[in-house]
Structure formats: structure tokens, C-alpha cells
Backbone as a printed PyTorch tensor [residue, N CA C, xyz], in Angstrom:
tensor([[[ 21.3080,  38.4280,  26.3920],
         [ 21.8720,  38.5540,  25.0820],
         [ 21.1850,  39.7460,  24.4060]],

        [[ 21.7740,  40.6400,  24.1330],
         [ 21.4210,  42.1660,  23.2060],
         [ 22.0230,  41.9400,  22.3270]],

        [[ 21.7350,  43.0660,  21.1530],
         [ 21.7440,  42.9240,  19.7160],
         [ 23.1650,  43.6220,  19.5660]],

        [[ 23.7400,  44.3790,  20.7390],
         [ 24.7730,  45.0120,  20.3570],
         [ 25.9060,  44.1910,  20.9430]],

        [[ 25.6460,  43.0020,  21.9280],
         [ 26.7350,  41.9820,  22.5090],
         [ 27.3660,  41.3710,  21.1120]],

        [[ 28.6980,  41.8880,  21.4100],
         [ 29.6660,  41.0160,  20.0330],
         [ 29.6970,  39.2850,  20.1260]],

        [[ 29.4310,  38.8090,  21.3800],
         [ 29.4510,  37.3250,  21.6610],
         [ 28.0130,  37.0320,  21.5930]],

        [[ 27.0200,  37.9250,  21.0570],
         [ 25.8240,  37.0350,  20.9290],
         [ 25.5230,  35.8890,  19.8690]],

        [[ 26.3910,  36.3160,  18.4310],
         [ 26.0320,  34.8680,  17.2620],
         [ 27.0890,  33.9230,  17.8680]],

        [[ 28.3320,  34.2100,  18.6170],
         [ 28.5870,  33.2400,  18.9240],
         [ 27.7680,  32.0570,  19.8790]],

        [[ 27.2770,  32.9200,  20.4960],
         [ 26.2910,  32.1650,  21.5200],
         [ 24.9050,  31.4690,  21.1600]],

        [[ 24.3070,  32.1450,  20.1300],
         [ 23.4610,  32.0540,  19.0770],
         [ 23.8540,  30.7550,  18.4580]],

        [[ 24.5990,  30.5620,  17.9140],
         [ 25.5840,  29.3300,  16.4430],
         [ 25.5790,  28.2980,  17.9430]],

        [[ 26.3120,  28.4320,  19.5310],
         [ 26.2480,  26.8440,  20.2770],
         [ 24.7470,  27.0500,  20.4530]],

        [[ 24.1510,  27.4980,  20.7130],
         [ 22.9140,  27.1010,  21.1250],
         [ 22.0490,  26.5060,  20.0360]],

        [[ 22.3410,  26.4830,  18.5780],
         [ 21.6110,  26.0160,  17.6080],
         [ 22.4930,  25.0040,  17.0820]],

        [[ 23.4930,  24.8150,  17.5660],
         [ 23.9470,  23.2540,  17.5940],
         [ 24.0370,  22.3790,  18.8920]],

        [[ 23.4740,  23.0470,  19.9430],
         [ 23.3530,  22.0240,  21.0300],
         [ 21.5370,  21.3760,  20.6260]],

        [[ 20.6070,  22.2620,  19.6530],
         [ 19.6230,  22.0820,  19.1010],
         [ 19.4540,  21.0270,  18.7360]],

        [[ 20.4450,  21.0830,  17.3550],
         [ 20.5490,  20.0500,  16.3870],
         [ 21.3480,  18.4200,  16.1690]],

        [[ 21.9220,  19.0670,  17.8820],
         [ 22.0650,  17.2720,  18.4500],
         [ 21.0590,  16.8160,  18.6360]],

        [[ 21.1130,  15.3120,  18.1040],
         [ 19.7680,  14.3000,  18.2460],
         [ 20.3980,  13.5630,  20.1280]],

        [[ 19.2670,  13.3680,  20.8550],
         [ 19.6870,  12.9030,  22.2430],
         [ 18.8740,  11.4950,  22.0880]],

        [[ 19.0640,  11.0550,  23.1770],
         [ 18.3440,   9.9800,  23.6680],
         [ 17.1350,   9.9700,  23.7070]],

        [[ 16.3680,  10.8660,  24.2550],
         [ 14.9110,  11.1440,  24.0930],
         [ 14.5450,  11.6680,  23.0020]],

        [[ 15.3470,  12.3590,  21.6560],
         [ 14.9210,  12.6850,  20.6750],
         [ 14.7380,  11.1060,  19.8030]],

        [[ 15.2090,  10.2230,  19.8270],
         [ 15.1410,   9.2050,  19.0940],
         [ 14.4070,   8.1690,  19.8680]],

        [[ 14.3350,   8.0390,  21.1540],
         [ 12.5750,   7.7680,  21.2050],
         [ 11.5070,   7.9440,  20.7160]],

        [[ 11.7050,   9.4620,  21.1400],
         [  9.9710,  10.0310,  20.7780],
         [  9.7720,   9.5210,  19.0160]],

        [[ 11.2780,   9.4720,  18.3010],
         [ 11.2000,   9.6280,  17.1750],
         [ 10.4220,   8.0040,  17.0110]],

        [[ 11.1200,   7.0850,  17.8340],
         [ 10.4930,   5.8860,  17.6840],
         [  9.1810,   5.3210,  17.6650]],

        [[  8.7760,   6.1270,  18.5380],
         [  7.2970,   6.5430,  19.0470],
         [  6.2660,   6.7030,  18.1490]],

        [[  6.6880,   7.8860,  17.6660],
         [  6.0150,   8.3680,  16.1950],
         [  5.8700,   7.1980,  15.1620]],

        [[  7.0910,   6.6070,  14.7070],
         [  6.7350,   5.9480,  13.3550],
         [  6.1010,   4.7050,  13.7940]],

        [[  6.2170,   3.9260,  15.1040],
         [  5.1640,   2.7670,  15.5390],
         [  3.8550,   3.5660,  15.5420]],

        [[  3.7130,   4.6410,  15.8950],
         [  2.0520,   4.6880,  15.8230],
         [  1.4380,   4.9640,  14.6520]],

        [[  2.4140,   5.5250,  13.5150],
         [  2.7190,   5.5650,  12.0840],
         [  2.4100,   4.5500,  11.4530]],

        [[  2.9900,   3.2600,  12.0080],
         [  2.8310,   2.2540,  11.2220],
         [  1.9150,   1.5370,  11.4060]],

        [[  1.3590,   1.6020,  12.5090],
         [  0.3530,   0.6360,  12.7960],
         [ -1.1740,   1.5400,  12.6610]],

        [[ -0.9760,   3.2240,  12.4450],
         [ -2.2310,   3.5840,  11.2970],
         [ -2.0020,   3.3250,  10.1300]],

        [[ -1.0870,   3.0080,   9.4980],
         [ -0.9210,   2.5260,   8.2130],
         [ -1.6880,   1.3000,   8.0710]],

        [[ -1.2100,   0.1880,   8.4350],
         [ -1.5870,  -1.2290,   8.6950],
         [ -2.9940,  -1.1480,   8.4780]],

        [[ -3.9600,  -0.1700,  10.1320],
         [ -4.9900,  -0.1210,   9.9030],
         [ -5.8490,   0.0290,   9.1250]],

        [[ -5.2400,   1.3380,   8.3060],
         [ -5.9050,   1.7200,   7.4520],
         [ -5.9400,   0.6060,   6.0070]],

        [[ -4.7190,   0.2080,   5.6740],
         [ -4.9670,  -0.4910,   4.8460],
         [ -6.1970,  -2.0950,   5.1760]],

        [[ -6.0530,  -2.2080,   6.0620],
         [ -7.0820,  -3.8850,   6.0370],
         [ -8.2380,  -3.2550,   6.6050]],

        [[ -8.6410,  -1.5250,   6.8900],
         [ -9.6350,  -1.4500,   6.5650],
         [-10.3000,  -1.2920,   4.8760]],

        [[ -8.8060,  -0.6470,   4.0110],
         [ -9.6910,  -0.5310,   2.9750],
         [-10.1240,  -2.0130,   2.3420]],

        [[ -9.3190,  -3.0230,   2.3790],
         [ -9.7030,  -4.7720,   2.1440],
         [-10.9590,  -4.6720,   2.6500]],

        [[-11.2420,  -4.4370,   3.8040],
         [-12.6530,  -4.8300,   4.0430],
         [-13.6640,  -3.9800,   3.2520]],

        [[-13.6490,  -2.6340,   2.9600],
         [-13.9350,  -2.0390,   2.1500],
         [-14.4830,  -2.4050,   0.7800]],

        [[-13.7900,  -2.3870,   0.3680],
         [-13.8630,  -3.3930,  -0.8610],
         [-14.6870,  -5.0410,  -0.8030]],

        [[-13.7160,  -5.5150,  -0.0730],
         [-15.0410,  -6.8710,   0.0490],
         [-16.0550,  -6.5260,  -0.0750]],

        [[-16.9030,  -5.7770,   1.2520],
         [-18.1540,  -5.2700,   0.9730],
         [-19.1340,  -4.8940,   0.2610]],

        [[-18.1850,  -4.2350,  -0.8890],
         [-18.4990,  -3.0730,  -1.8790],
         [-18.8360,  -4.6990,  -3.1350]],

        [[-18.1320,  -5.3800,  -3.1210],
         [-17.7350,  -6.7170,  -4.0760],
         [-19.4910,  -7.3290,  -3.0230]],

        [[-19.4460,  -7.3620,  -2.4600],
         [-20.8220,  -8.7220,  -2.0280],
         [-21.9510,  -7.4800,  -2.0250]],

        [[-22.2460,  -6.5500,  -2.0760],
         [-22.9870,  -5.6860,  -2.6560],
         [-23.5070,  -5.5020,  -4.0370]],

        [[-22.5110,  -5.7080,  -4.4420],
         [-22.5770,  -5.1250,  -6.0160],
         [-23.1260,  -6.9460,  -6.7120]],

        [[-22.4970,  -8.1050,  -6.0340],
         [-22.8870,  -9.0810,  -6.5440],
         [-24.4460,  -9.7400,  -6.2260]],

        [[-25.0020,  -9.0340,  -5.0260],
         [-26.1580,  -9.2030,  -4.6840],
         [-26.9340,  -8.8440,  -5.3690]],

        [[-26.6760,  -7.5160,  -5.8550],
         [-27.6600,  -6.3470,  -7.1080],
         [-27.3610,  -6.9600,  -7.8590]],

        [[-26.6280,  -7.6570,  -8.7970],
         [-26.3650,  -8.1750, -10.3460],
         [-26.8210,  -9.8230, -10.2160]],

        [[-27.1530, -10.5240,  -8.7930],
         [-28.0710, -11.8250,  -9.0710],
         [-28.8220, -11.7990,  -8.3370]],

        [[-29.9050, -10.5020,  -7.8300],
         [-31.0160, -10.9490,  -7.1550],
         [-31.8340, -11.0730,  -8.2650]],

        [[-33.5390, -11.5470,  -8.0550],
         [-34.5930, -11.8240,  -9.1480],
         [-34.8010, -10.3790,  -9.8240]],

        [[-35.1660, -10.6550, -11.1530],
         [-35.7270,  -9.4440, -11.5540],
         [-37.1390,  -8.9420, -10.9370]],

        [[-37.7430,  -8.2190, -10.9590],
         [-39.2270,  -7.7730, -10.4450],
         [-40.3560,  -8.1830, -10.9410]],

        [[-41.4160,  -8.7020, -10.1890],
         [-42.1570,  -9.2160, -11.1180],
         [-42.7930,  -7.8080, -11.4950]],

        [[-43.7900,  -8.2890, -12.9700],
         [-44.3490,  -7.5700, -14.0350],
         [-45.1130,  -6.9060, -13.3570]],

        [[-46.2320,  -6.8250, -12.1400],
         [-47.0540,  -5.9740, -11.7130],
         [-46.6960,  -6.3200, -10.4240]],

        [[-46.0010,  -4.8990, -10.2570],
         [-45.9660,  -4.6440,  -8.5340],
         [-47.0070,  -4.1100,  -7.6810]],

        [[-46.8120,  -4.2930,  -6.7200],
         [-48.0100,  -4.0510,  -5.7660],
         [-48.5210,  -2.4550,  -5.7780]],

        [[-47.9020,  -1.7760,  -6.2630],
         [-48.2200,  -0.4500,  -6.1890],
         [-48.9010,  -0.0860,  -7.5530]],

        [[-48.3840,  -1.0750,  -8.8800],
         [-49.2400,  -1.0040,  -9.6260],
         [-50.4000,  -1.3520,  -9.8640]],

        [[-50.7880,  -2.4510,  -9.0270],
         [-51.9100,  -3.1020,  -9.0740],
         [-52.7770,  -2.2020,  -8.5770]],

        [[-52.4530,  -1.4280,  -7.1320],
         [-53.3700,  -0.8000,  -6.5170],
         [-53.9310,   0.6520,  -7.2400]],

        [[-52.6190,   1.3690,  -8.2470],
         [-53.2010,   2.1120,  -9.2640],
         [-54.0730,   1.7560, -10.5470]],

        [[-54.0480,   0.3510, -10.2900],
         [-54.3250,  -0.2860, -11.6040],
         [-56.4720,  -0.1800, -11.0320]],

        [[-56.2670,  -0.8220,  -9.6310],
         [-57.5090,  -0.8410,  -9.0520],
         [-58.2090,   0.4790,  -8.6180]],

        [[-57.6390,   1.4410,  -8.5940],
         [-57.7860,   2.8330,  -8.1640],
         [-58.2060,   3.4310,  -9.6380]],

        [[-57.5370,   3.1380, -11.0480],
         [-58.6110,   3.4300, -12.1710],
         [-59.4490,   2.8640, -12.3750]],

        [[-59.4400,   1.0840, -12.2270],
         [-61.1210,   0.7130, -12.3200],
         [-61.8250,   1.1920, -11.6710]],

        [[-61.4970,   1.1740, -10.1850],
         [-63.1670,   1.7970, -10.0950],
         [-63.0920,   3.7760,  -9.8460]],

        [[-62.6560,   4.3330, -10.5140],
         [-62.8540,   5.8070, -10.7090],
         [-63.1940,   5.8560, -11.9820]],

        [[-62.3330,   5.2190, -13.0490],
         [-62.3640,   5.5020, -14.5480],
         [-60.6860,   6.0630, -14.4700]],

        [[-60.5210,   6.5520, -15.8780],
         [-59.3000,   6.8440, -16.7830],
         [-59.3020,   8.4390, -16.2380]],

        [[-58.0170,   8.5920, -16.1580],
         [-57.6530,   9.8560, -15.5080],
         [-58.1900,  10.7680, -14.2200]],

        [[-58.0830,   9.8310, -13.4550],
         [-58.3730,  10.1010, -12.2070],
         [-57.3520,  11.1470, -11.3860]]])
């Protein structure tokens, strides 16, 4: 097919409608696609549920564990580290 053949758009126009027939194997594959489509969908969604749960028994752990007691261990040991040096050690 050359640019100067008078039967080339004709030939051009069937070949881009033998294209744009859908076949048998085009509507497979097409089938193909949206099952694996759908079932990353699926996934994704009851991963974000779990997501969330998580995020929910996290957040409720931090808002009822004990508060801290008044002298933590790290204070005590600065606390013992100025007695026996003195103030501004």
C-alpha cells in the first residue's frame, strides 16, 4: 500500500473496521480483565476494614491504658544522679 495507490483508504477504512469488530477472544480477554478487576477491588476493600479495625484497637488502647506513674525510672535515676553530685551537674 503507497500513498499514491487510489485503493489505499479504501483498504485503510476495511482494515479499521475488521479492527473494530469485537471477536470471540476480544470478549474474553475482556472478561478476564474485569474478574481480575473485581476481585482487586473486593481485596482491596476488606483490606481497608481491616485497616481500620486496627487503627480503632490502637487508638482505644492509647485512650485506656494507665496513666504514668509520677516518678519514672529515668527520673529517679536523675533525681539520684543530683543527690549525690549536687544541683547542676
Amino acid at each position: 500500500m503507497t500513498a499514491h495507490d487510489p485503493g489505499s483508504d479504501a483498504d485503510l477504512e476495511a482494515m479499521f473496521v475488521r479492527a473494530r469488530t469485537l471477536g470471540r477472544e476480544d470478549l474474553t480477554a475482556a472478561d478476564r480483565f474485569l474478574a481480575g478487576h473485581r476481585a482487586r477491588a473486593r481485596r482491596r476493600r476488606a483490606g481497608g476494614l481491616s485497616v481500620l479495625l486496627a487503627a480503632a484497637a490502637v487508638a482505644s488502647v492509647i485512650a485506656l491504658r494507665p496513666s504514668a506513674p509520677a516518678d519514672l525510672p529515668s527520673s529517679a535515676a536523675y533525681a539520684a544522679y543530683q543527690g549525690a553530685l549536687g544541683t547542676g551537674w
